Amino acid sequence: MRLSRFRERAMQGVFFLTAITSIAAVVIICIFLFCNGVPAMAEIGFFDFVGGQKWAPTNVPASYGIFNMIIASIYVTAGAIVIGVPIGILTAVFLARFCPAPLYKILKPATELLAGIPSIVYGFFGLMVIVPFIRENFGGNGSSWLAASIVLGIMILPTIIGVSESAIRAVPESYYEGALALGATKERSVFKTILPASKSGVLAGVVLGIGRALGETMAVVLIAGNQVQIPNALTDGLRTLTANIVLEMGYSTGLHRQALIATGVVLFVFILLITLSMQAIKSRSEKNG
Amino acid sequence: MEKFAIDNMNLYYGKFHALKNVNLHMEQNKITAFIGPSGCGKSTLLKSLNRMNDLVEGCKITGEIKLDGEDIYGNMDVNILRKRVGMVFQKANPFPMSVYDNIAFGPRTHGIKNKKELDRIVEESLRDAAIWDELKDRLKKSALGLSGGQQQRLCIARALAIKPEVLLMDEATSALDPISTGKIEELCLKLKDNYTIIMVTHNMQQALRISDNTAFFLLGEMVEYNSTDAIFSAPQDKRTEEYITGRFG
C-alpha cells in the first residue's frame, strides 16, 4: 500500500518535471532573446531599427534598419498563402469527402511525407528546378520572391491539409445528409455546408501554415536572392528576417551580433501574434459549439 | 389517389436481407405511419423513398418504387427526386448558419436568387411550419441557438421551402418533449392538406393520434397494412396484435 503510494508520488514528480522542461525552454528562450535583443534595439533606436531602410552593419558608421526584411518576410509569406492555401484546402476537401479508399491509401501518406522532407531538400529542389524555370520563363536571375513563395507554398501544404482534413472530418454527417435531402448535389452539400462548418479548424490550419512559412529559413536562403530590398516585381530577390540572421550570424560581432538577435526578437513577436490569433480562433470556435 | 407504390421490393445491406418482399401503396394527402420494433426495417424503407440509402455502402435494392407512376430508381434524377420528396430527420439537423439561410438553402440550391422571392419563401415556409411568430425577429441569428423543438420545426420549414410533394419524417419527434411533439403533430395534421406525409414512429399513440394508415413491420417484413383504425382496433395478424398490445417490442 505504502509502496504504491510512493510510486504514484514519484510518477507525479516525473510528469511534473517533463512538463516543466518544455515550459522552461520557452521561458529561457524568451529571456535570452529579449536580454540580448532589447538593449541592441535601444542602442540603435527602436524606430531606426524597425523602420530603417538601410542595413549596413559593416559600414562606418553602421546602419541597422530591418524594415525591408520585415516587408520581405511578409511578402514571401503572403505569396506562400496565395499558392498554398487554395491547394491545401481543396486537397483536404478531396481527401475527406471525395477520395476513393484505394487512392486515399496512397495520397494520405504522400501528403504526410511532404512534411517529413528536410527544408534543405526543399531548398535544393527550388534551386535546381524552380529558380532556373523562373529565370528562363520570367526573366531575372531566378532567385526571387516568386521562387521562395512557390517553395514555401509547397512546404506549408502538409500542415494545412492535415489540420483542415481533420476539421472537415469532424463536421457532423447530419449537415451533409440534410443538404442532400434538400436535393443539393454532393459538391454543393460539401462546399456550402461542410466546409463552412469547418471554417475555424481550416483557419487554424492556415494560421499554422503561416507560422511555418514565416519561420522557414534554409529553403528561403537558397532561393530568395537575399538582396536587402523591397521587391518591385515577383522576379526580384529579397531577404527575409530569418535569412538575415542565418547569413550573418557566423561572422558578426558586437552590436551587429546583437542586432541579429534583435531581428530574432521581431520574428518572435510575429510568431507570438500568430499563436495568439490561433488561440483566439480556437476559443471562438469552442464558444460557437 | 396513389402517391407512392412499392412493389416486390427487397433491400440488402451486403449479405443482410433487410427488407423482404415489401408491397405497399400509399395515398396522397394522407399520413401513413410505419410502426414496428427497432431494427424492423421501417427507417430503411423510409430512406429508400428519397434514395438516402444510396449513401450506404453495399446497399442493394430490387423491385420497384414508383412516385406518381415513375420509377424512382430508374431514369429519375436523384436531386429532383429529393426536391419532390423532402425529409425530416430523427435528430434536428439545422445547418450552422442563420435561420434565414437555413430556409433559403433549398430554394437557392434550386436556382432562386431573387432576394424578394427568397424573403417570401422564408416567411411562407416558417408560417407553414407554425414557427414564424417565434422566429421572425431572429432570422439573422444562428439556428444552433434555438431549442430542440424549434430546431425540428425549423427543419420542417426548411424541407417545406422547396415545395416537396411528399414529406418523410424519420422519428421526427422522438428526441422532443411532449409539448414540442404536440406542436409537430398538430402541424402534420395541417400539412396533410397540401402534402403527403410518411412517418416512422416508435410511438404507437402518435400513430394512432395522427395517421390515416399504418403499416406494421417486423424483422424486415411488412406484416400488415391497413387504415389506422383497423390496425389498432381489429388487427388481422397475431403478431400485430401482440405488438400493439405491448407484448413485445
Coordinates of C-alpha atoms in Angstrom, one line a residue:
Chain A
M1 CA 0.0 0.0 0.0
R2 CA 2.6 2.4 1.0
L3 CA 4.8 1.4 -1.9
S4 CA 2.1 2.1 -4.4
R5 CA 1.5 5.5 -3.0
F6 CA 5.2 6.2 -3.1
R7 CA 5.2 5.1 -6.8
E8 CA 2.3 7.4 -7.5
R9 CA 4.1 10.3 -6.0
A10 CA 7.3 9.6 -7.9
M11 CA 5.5 9.4 -11.2
Q12 CA 3.7 12.6 -10.5
G13 CA 7.1 14.2 -9.9
V14 CA 8.4 12.8 -13.2
F15 CA 5.3 14.2 -15.1
F16 CA 5.8 17.5 -13.4
L17 CA 9.4 17.6 -14.4
T18 CA 8.7 16.8 -18.0
A19 CA 6.0 19.4 -18.2
I20 CA 8.3 22.0 -16.6
T21 CA 11.1 21.2 -19.1
S22 CA 9.1 22.4 -22.1
I23 CA 7.8 25.4 -20.3
A24 CA 11.3 26.2 -19.1
A25 CA 12.6 26.0 -22.6
V26 CA 10.1 28.6 -23.8
V27 CA 10.8 30.9 -20.9
I28 CA 14.6 30.6 -21.3
I29 CA 14.4 31.3 -25.0
C30 CA 12.3 34.4 -24.3
I31 CA 14.7 35.7 -21.6
F32 CA 17.7 35.0 -23.9
L33 CA 16.2 36.8 -26.9
F34 CA 14.9 39.8 -25.0
C35 CA 18.0 40.2 -22.9
N36 CA 20.3 40.2 -25.9
G37 CA 17.9 41.9 -28.4
V38 CA 16.3 44.7 -26.5
P39 CA 19.5 46.5 -25.5
A40 CA 20.6 46.5 -29.1
M41 CA 17.2 47.9 -30.2
A42 CA 17.6 50.6 -27.5
E43 CA 21.1 51.4 -28.7
I44 CA 20.1 51.6 -32.4
G45 CA 16.8 53.3 -31.5
F46 CA 13.6 51.2 -31.8
F47 CA 12.2 53.2 -34.8
D48 CA 15.6 53.3 -36.6
F49 CA 15.8 49.6 -36.2
V50 CA 12.3 48.5 -37.1
G51 CA 11.6 51.4 -39.6
G52 CA 15.1 51.9 -41.0
Q53 CA 15.5 51.0 -44.7
K54 CA 19.3 50.7 -44.7
W55 CA 21.0 47.6 -43.4
A56 CA 24.8 48.2 -43.5
P57 CA 26.3 46.7 -40.3
T58 CA 29.9 46.9 -41.6
N59 CA 29.8 50.5 -42.7
V60 CA 31.3 53.2 -40.5
P61 CA 29.0 54.5 -39.1
A62 CA 26.9 51.3 -39.3
S63 CA 23.2 51.3 -40.1
Y64 CA 20.8 48.7 -38.7
G65 CA 17.4 49.1 -40.4
I66 CA 15.4 45.9 -40.9
F67 CA 12.3 47.4 -42.4
N68 CA 12.9 45.9 -45.8
M69 CA 13.4 42.5 -44.3
I70 CA 10.2 42.7 -42.3
I71 CA 8.3 43.6 -45.5
A72 CA 10.2 40.8 -47.4
S73 CA 9.1 38.3 -44.8
I74 CA 5.5 39.4 -45.1
Y75 CA 5.6 39.4 -48.9
V76 CA 7.1 35.9 -49.1
T77 CA 4.6 34.6 -46.6
A78 CA 1.7 36.3 -48.4
G79 CA 2.9 34.6 -51.6
A80 CA 3.1 31.2 -49.9
I81 CA -0.5 31.7 -48.7
V82 CA -1.8 32.6 -52.2
I83 CA -0.2 29.4 -53.6
G84 CA -0.5 27.0 -50.6
V85 CA -3.9 27.8 -49.1
P86 CA -6.2 27.1 -52.0
I87 CA -4.3 24.0 -53.0
G88 CA -4.2 22.8 -49.4
I89 CA -7.8 23.4 -48.6
L90 CA -9.1 21.8 -51.8
T91 CA -6.8 18.8 -51.2
A92 CA -8.2 18.4 -47.7
V93 CA -11.8 18.6 -49.1
F94 CA -10.9 16.0 -51.6
L95 CA -9.2 13.7 -49.1
A96 CA -12.0 14.0 -46.6
R97 CA -15.1 13.7 -48.9
F98 CA -14.3 12.7 -52.5
C99 CA -11.2 10.4 -52.5
P100 CA -11.9 6.7 -53.2
A101 CA -10.5 4.5 -50.5
P102 CA -7.7 2.8 -52.5
L103 CA -6.4 6.2 -53.7
Y104 CA -6.6 7.6 -50.2
K105 CA -4.2 4.9 -49.0
I106 CA -1.6 6.4 -51.4
L107 CA -2.4 10.1 -51.2
K108 CA -2.6 10.4 -47.4
P109 CA 0.9 9.1 -46.7
A110 CA 2.2 11.1 -49.6
T111 CA 1.0 14.4 -48.1
E112 CA 2.4 13.3 -44.8
L113 CA 5.7 12.5 -46.4
L114 CA 5.8 16.1 -47.6
A115 CA 6.0 17.2 -44.0
G116 CA 9.0 15.0 -43.4
I117 CA 11.2 16.3 -46.1
P118 CA 14.1 18.4 -44.6
S119 CA 13.8 22.0 -45.5
I120 CA 17.3 22.0 -47.1
V121 CA 16.0 19.5 -49.6
Y122 CA 13.2 21.8 -50.5
G123 CA 15.8 24.5 -50.9
F124 CA 17.8 22.3 -53.3
F125 CA 14.7 21.4 -55.2
G126 CA 13.9 25.1 -55.5
L127 CA 17.4 25.9 -56.6
M128 CA 17.7 23.2 -59.2
V129 CA 14.1 23.3 -60.6
I130 CA 12.2 26.4 -59.8
V131 CA 14.9 29.0 -59.9
P132 CA 16.0 28.0 -63.5
F133 CA 12.4 27.8 -64.5
I134 CA 11.7 31.3 -63.4
R135 CA 15.0 32.6 -64.9
E136 CA 14.1 31.1 -68.3
N137 CA 10.4 32.0 -68.4
F138 CA 10.0 35.2 -66.4
G139 CA 13.5 36.8 -66.6
G140 CA 15.7 38.0 -63.8
N141 CA 18.2 35.7 -62.3
G142 CA 15.5 33.3 -60.9
S143 CA 16.4 33.6 -57.2
S144 CA 13.3 35.6 -56.3
W145 CA 10.2 36.4 -54.2
L146 CA 8.3 34.1 -56.6
A147 CA 10.7 31.2 -56.1
A148 CA 10.6 31.5 -52.4
S149 CA 6.8 31.8 -52.3
I150 CA 6.3 28.7 -54.5
V151 CA 8.6 26.5 -52.4
L152 CA 7.1 27.8 -49.1
G153 CA 3.6 27.3 -50.6
I154 CA 4.5 23.6 -51.1
M155 CA 6.1 23.4 -47.6
I156 CA 3.0 24.6 -45.8
L157 CA 0.8 22.2 -47.7
P158 CA 1.1 19.2 -45.2
T159 CA 0.2 21.5 -42.3
I160 CA -2.8 23.0 -44.0
I161 CA -4.0 19.7 -45.4
G162 CA -3.6 17.7 -42.2
V163 CA -5.4 20.2 -39.9
S164 CA -8.1 21.1 -42.5
E165 CA -8.8 17.5 -43.2
S166 CA -9.4 16.6 -39.6
A167 CA -11.6 19.7 -39.2
I168 CA -13.6 18.7 -42.2
R169 CA -14.0 15.1 -40.9
A170 CA -15.2 16.5 -37.5
V171 CA -18.2 18.1 -39.1
P172 CA -21.4 16.1 -38.2
E173 CA -22.6 13.9 -41.1
S174 CA -26.1 15.2 -40.5
Y175 CA -25.3 18.5 -42.2
Y176 CA -24.3 16.7 -45.3
E177 CA -27.3 14.4 -45.2
G178 CA -29.6 17.4 -44.6
A179 CA -28.3 19.2 -47.6
L180 CA -28.6 16.1 -49.8
A181 CA -32.1 15.6 -48.7
L182 CA -33.0 19.1 -49.9
G183 CA -31.9 18.0 -53.4
A184 CA -28.4 19.5 -53.3
T185 CA -25.6 17.8 -55.3
K186 CA -22.7 16.3 -53.5
E187 CA -20.4 19.2 -54.4
R188 CA -22.9 21.8 -53.2
S189 CA -23.5 19.9 -50.0
V190 CA -19.8 19.7 -49.3
F191 CA -18.9 23.3 -50.2
K192 CA -22.0 25.0 -48.8
T193 CA -22.5 23.1 -45.6
I194 CA -19.5 21.0 -44.6
L195 CA -16.7 23.4 -45.5
P196 CA -18.3 26.5 -43.9
A197 CA -19.0 24.4 -40.7
S198 CA -15.3 23.5 -40.5
K199 CA -14.0 27.0 -41.2
S200 CA -12.5 27.7 -37.8
G201 CA -10.5 24.4 -37.9
V202 CA -9.4 25.2 -41.5
L203 CA -8.4 28.7 -40.5
A204 CA -6.4 27.2 -37.7
G205 CA -4.5 25.1 -40.2
V206 CA -3.9 28.2 -42.4
V207 CA -2.6 30.1 -39.4
L208 CA -0.2 27.3 -38.5
G209 CA 1.0 27.3 -42.1
I210 CA 1.6 31.0 -42.0
G211 CA 3.7 30.4 -38.9
R212 CA 5.7 27.8 -40.7
A213 CA 6.2 30.0 -43.7
L214 CA 7.3 33.0 -41.7
G215 CA 9.8 30.9 -39.7
E216 CA 11.3 28.9 -42.5
T217 CA 15.0 29.7 -43.2
M218 CA 17.1 27.2 -45.1
A219 CA 15.0 26.8 -48.1
V220 CA 14.5 30.5 -48.4
V221 CA 18.1 31.4 -48.1
L222 CA 18.9 29.2 -51.1
I223 CA 16.4 30.6 -53.5
A224 CA 15.3 34.1 -52.4
G225 CA 18.3 36.0 -53.7
N226 CA 18.9 37.7 -50.3
Q227 CA 19.2 41.3 -51.5
V228 CA 18.1 43.7 -48.8
Q229 CA 15.3 45.4 -50.7
I230 CA 11.6 45.7 -51.1
P231 CA 10.9 43.9 -54.3
N232 CA 9.1 45.7 -57.1
A233 CA 8.3 42.5 -59.0
L234 CA 7.7 38.9 -58.3
T235 CA 11.0 38.1 -60.0
D236 CA 13.0 40.4 -57.7
G237 CA 15.1 39.0 -55.0
L238 CA 14.5 39.7 -51.3
R239 CA 15.9 38.9 -47.9
T240 CA 13.7 37.7 -45.1
L241 CA 14.3 38.2 -41.4
T242 CA 15.3 34.6 -40.9
A243 CA 17.7 34.7 -43.9
N244 CA 19.3 37.8 -42.5
I245 CA 20.1 36.0 -39.2
V246 CA 21.5 32.9 -40.7
L247 CA 23.5 34.7 -43.4
E248 CA 25.4 37.0 -41.0
M249 CA 25.4 35.3 -37.6
G250 CA 28.7 33.4 -38.4
Y251 CA 30.9 36.4 -38.7
S252 CA 29.1 39.1 -36.7
T253 CA 30.4 40.6 -33.5
G254 CA 29.4 43.3 -31.0
L255 CA 26.4 45.4 -31.9
H256 CA 26.0 43.7 -35.2
R257 CA 25.5 40.3 -33.5
Q258 CA 23.1 41.9 -31.0
A259 CA 21.2 43.5 -33.9
L260 CA 20.8 40.0 -35.4
I261 CA 19.4 38.7 -32.2
A262 CA 17.1 41.7 -32.1
T263 CA 15.9 40.6 -35.6
G264 CA 15.1 37.3 -33.9
V265 CA 13.0 39.2 -31.3
V266 CA 11.0 40.8 -34.1
L267 CA 10.4 37.4 -35.6
F268 CA 9.5 36.0 -32.2
V269 CA 6.9 38.8 -31.8
F270 CA 5.4 37.9 -35.2
I271 CA 5.1 34.3 -34.2
L272 CA 3.6 35.2 -30.9
L273 CA 0.9 37.3 -32.6
I274 CA 0.1 34.3 -34.9
T275 CA -0.1 31.9 -31.9
L276 CA -2.3 34.4 -30.1
S277 CA -4.6 34.8 -33.1
M278 CA -4.8 31.0 -33.3
Q279 CA -5.8 30.8 -29.6
A280 CA -8.5 33.4 -30.3
I281 CA -9.8 31.4 -33.3
K282 CA -9.9 28.2 -31.1
S283 CA -11.7 29.8 -28.2
R284 CA -14.2 31.4 -30.6
S285 CA -14.9 28.1 -32.3
E286 CA -15.3 26.4 -28.9
K287 CA -17.8 29.0 -27.9
N288 CA -19.8 28.6 -31.1
G289 CA -20.0 24.8 -30.4
Chain B
M1 CA -55.1 8.9 -55.1
E2 CA -51.9 6.9 -55.0
K3 CA -48.7 8.7 -54.5
F4 CA -46.0 6.0 -53.7
A5 CA -46.3 2.5 -55.0
I6 CA -43.8 -0.1 -53.7
D7 CA -43.9 -3.5 -55.4
N8 CA -41.9 -6.6 -54.6
M9 CA -39.2 -4.6 -53.1
N10 CA -36.2 -6.3 -51.4
L11 CA -33.3 -4.5 -49.9
Y12 CA -30.0 -5.9 -48.9
Y13 CA -27.1 -4.4 -46.9
G14 CA -24.3 -6.6 -48.2
K15 CA -25.5 -10.1 -47.4
F16 CA -28.1 -9.0 -44.9
H17 CA -31.6 -9.1 -46.2
A18 CA -33.1 -6.0 -44.5
L19 CA -36.4 -5.7 -46.3
K20 CA -38.3 -8.8 -47.6
N21 CA -40.7 -8.5 -50.5
V22 CA -42.5 -5.3 -49.4
N23 CA -45.7 -4.3 -51.2
L24 CA -47.1 -1.0 -50.1
H25 CA -49.2 1.6 -51.8
M26 CA -49.5 5.0 -50.1
E27 CA -52.2 7.6 -50.7
Q28 CA -51.8 11.2 -51.5
N29 CA -52.7 13.8 -48.8
K30 CA -52.8 11.2 -46.1
I31 CA -50.5 10.5 -43.2
T32 CA -49.0 7.0 -43.4
A33 CA -47.2 5.7 -40.3
F34 CA -44.6 2.9 -40.2
I35 CA -44.5 1.2 -36.9
G36 CA -42.5 -1.7 -35.5
P37 CA -39.7 -2.6 -33.1
S38 CA -36.2 -1.3 -33.6
G39 CA -34.3 -2.9 -36.5
C40 CA -37.5 -4.0 -38.3
G41 CA -36.6 -2.0 -41.4
K42 CA -39.1 0.8 -41.2
S43 CA -36.5 3.6 -41.3
T44 CA -34.6 1.7 -44.1
L45 CA -37.8 1.7 -46.1
L46 CA -38.4 5.4 -45.5
K47 CA -34.9 6.2 -46.6
S48 CA -35.4 4.2 -49.8
L49 CA -38.2 6.6 -50.8
N50 CA -35.8 9.6 -51.3
R51 CA -32.8 7.4 -52.0
M52 CA -30.9 8.4 -49.0
N53 CA -29.9 4.7 -48.8
D54 CA -27.6 5.4 -51.8
L55 CA -25.2 6.8 -49.2
V56 CA -24.9 3.4 -47.5
E57 CA -22.2 1.3 -49.0
G58 CA -23.3 -2.2 -50.1
C59 CA -27.0 -1.3 -50.2
K60 CA -28.9 -3.1 -53.0
I61 CA -32.5 -2.7 -53.9
T62 CA -34.6 -4.9 -56.2
G63 CA -38.2 -4.5 -57.1
E64 CA -40.0 -1.2 -57.9
I65 CA -40.7 2.0 -56.1
K66 CA -42.8 4.4 -58.1
L67 CA -43.6 8.0 -57.4
D68 CA -46.7 9.1 -59.4
G69 CA -46.1 6.1 -61.6
E70 CA -42.5 6.9 -62.3
D71 CA -39.7 4.5 -61.1
I72 CA -37.5 6.5 -58.7
Y73 CA -34.6 4.1 -59.2
G74 CA -34.9 4.4 -63.0
N75 CA -34.1 7.4 -65.0
M76 CA -35.2 9.9 -62.4
D77 CA -32.5 12.5 -61.3
V78 CA -31.9 11.8 -57.7
N79 CA -31.7 15.5 -56.9
I80 CA -35.1 16.2 -58.5
L81 CA -36.5 13.2 -56.5
R82 CA -35.2 14.7 -53.3
K83 CA -36.7 18.0 -54.2
R84 CA -40.1 16.3 -54.6
V85 CA -39.7 14.1 -51.6
G86 CA -38.5 16.1 -48.6
M87 CA -37.2 14.6 -45.4
V88 CA -37.1 15.5 -41.7
F89 CA -34.5 13.5 -39.7
Q90 CA -34.8 11.9 -36.3
K91 CA -32.3 14.4 -34.8
A92 CA -32.9 18.0 -35.8
N93 CA -30.0 19.0 -38.1
P94 CA -30.2 22.7 -38.8
F95 CA -27.1 24.0 -40.7
P96 CA -24.7 26.1 -38.6
M97 CA -25.9 29.3 -40.2
S98 CA -28.7 31.8 -39.7
V99 CA -32.4 30.8 -39.5
Y100 CA -32.9 32.7 -42.8
D101 CA -30.0 30.9 -44.6
N102 CA -31.2 27.6 -43.4
I103 CA -34.6 28.0 -45.0
A104 CA -33.1 29.7 -48.1
F105 CA -30.6 26.9 -48.6
G106 CA -33.0 24.6 -50.6
P107 CA -34.5 27.3 -52.8
R108 CA -31.0 28.7 -53.5
T109 CA -29.9 25.2 -54.4
H110 CA -32.7 25.0 -57.0
G111 CA -31.7 28.3 -58.6
I112 CA -33.7 31.0 -56.8
K113 CA -31.5 34.0 -56.3
N114 CA -34.0 36.9 -56.2
K115 CA -33.9 38.4 -52.7
K116 CA -37.6 39.3 -52.6
E117 CA -38.6 35.9 -53.7
L118 CA -36.4 34.3 -51.1
D119 CA -37.8 36.6 -48.4
R120 CA -41.3 35.5 -49.4
I121 CA -40.4 31.8 -49.4
V122 CA -38.7 32.1 -46.0
E123 CA -41.7 33.8 -44.4
E124 CA -44.2 31.4 -46.0
S125 CA -42.2 28.3 -45.0
L126 CA -41.8 29.4 -41.4
R127 CA -45.6 30.3 -41.3
D128 CA -46.4 26.8 -42.7
A129 CA -44.3 25.2 -40.0
A130 CA -46.1 27.4 -37.4
I131 CA -42.8 28.9 -36.2
W132 CA -42.9 32.3 -37.9
D133 CA -44.1 34.2 -34.8
E134 CA -41.3 32.7 -32.7
L135 CA -38.6 33.3 -35.1
K136 CA -39.5 36.4 -37.2
D137 CA -37.2 38.6 -35.0
R138 CA -34.4 36.1 -35.0
L139 CA -34.0 35.4 -38.8
K140 CA -30.4 36.6 -38.8
K141 CA -29.4 34.6 -35.6
S142 CA -27.7 31.3 -35.7
A143 CA -30.1 28.4 -35.9
L144 CA -28.0 26.4 -33.5
G145 CA -29.2 28.7 -30.7
L146 CA -32.8 27.5 -30.9
S147 CA -34.4 25.0 -28.6
G148 CA -34.6 21.3 -29.8
G149 CA -38.3 21.7 -30.6
Q150 CA -37.7 24.9 -32.5
Q151 CA -34.8 23.3 -34.4
Q152 CA -37.0 20.5 -35.5
R153 CA -39.8 22.8 -36.7
L154 CA -37.1 24.8 -38.5
C155 CA -36.0 21.7 -40.3
I156 CA -39.7 21.0 -41.3
A157 CA -39.8 24.6 -42.6
R158 CA -36.6 24.1 -44.4
A159 CA -38.0 21.0 -46.1
L160 CA -41.2 22.8 -47.0
A161 CA -39.3 25.6 -48.6
I162 CA -38.5 23.5 -51.7
K163 CA -42.2 22.8 -52.1
P164 CA -42.0 19.0 -51.9
E165 CA -44.9 16.8 -52.7
V166 CA -44.1 14.2 -50.0
L167 CA -42.7 14.8 -46.6
L168 CA -40.8 11.9 -45.0
M169 CA -40.4 12.1 -41.2
D170 CA -38.0 9.7 -39.6
E171 CA -39.0 9.6 -35.9
A172 CA -39.0 13.3 -36.1
T173 CA -40.4 13.8 -32.6
S174 CA -38.5 11.1 -30.7
A175 CA -36.0 13.5 -29.2
L176 CA -38.5 16.1 -28.2
D177 CA -40.5 17.0 -25.1
P178 CA -44.3 16.3 -25.1
I179 CA -45.2 20.0 -25.8
S180 CA -42.9 20.2 -28.9
T181 CA -44.2 16.8 -30.0
G182 CA -47.7 18.0 -29.7
K183 CA -47.0 21.1 -31.8
I184 CA -45.4 19.0 -34.6
E185 CA -48.3 16.5 -34.6
E186 CA -50.7 19.4 -34.9
L187 CA -48.6 20.7 -37.8
C188 CA -48.7 17.4 -39.6
L189 CA -52.4 17.3 -39.5
K190 CA -52.5 20.8 -41.0
L191 CA -49.8 20.0 -43.6
K192 CA -51.6 16.9 -45.0
D193 CA -54.0 19.1 -46.9
N194 CA -51.1 20.0 -49.2
Y195 CA -48.6 17.3 -48.7
T196 CA -48.4 13.5 -48.5
I197 CA -46.7 12.6 -45.2
I198 CA -45.0 9.3 -44.4
M199 CA -43.7 8.9 -41.0
V200 CA -41.7 6.4 -39.0
T201 CA -42.6 6.4 -35.3
H202 CA -41.8 4.4 -32.2
N203 CA -44.7 5.9 -30.5
M204 CA -47.9 3.9 -31.2
Q205 CA -50.0 6.6 -29.6
Q206 CA -48.6 9.0 -32.1
A207 CA -49.5 6.8 -35.0
L208 CA -53.0 6.4 -33.6
R209 CA -53.4 10.1 -33.0
I210 CA -52.5 11.5 -36.4
S211 CA -52.0 8.8 -39.1
D212 CA -54.7 7.7 -41.6
N213 CA -53.0 4.5 -42.5
T214 CA -50.5 2.3 -40.6
A215 CA -48.0 -0.3 -41.7
F216 CA -46.6 -2.7 -39.2
F217 CA -43.1 -4.1 -39.8
L218 CA -41.3 -7.0 -38.1
L219 CA -37.8 -8.4 -38.9
G220 CA -37.8 -6.8 -42.4
E221 CA -41.2 -8.0 -43.3
M222 CA -44.3 -5.9 -43.7
V223 CA -46.8 -7.8 -41.6
E224 CA -49.9 -5.7 -42.0
Y225 CA -51.0 -2.5 -43.7
N226 CA -54.5 -1.0 -43.2
S227 CA -56.3 2.0 -42.1
T228 CA -55.0 3.1 -38.7
D229 CA -58.4 2.5 -37.0
A230 CA -58.4 -1.1 -38.3
I231 CA -54.9 -1.8 -37.3
F232 CA -55.4 -0.7 -33.8
S233 CA -58.9 -1.9 -33.2
A234 CA -59.0 -5.2 -35.2
P235 CA -55.6 -6.3 -36.3
Q236 CA -55.7 -9.2 -38.7
D237 CA -52.3 -10.7 -37.8
K238 CA -51.5 -12.2 -34.5
R239 CA -48.0 -10.5 -34.4
T240 CA -49.6 -7.1 -35.0
E241 CA -52.0 -7.6 -32.1
E242 CA -49.2 -8.7 -29.8
Y243 CA -47.1 -5.7 -30.7
I244 CA -49.8 -3.1 -30.3
T245 CA -51.0 -4.6 -27.0
G246 CA -47.4 -4.3 -25.8
R247 CA -46.5 -8.0 -25.5
F248 CA -43.1 -7.3 -27.2
G249 CA -41.1 -4.6 -28.8

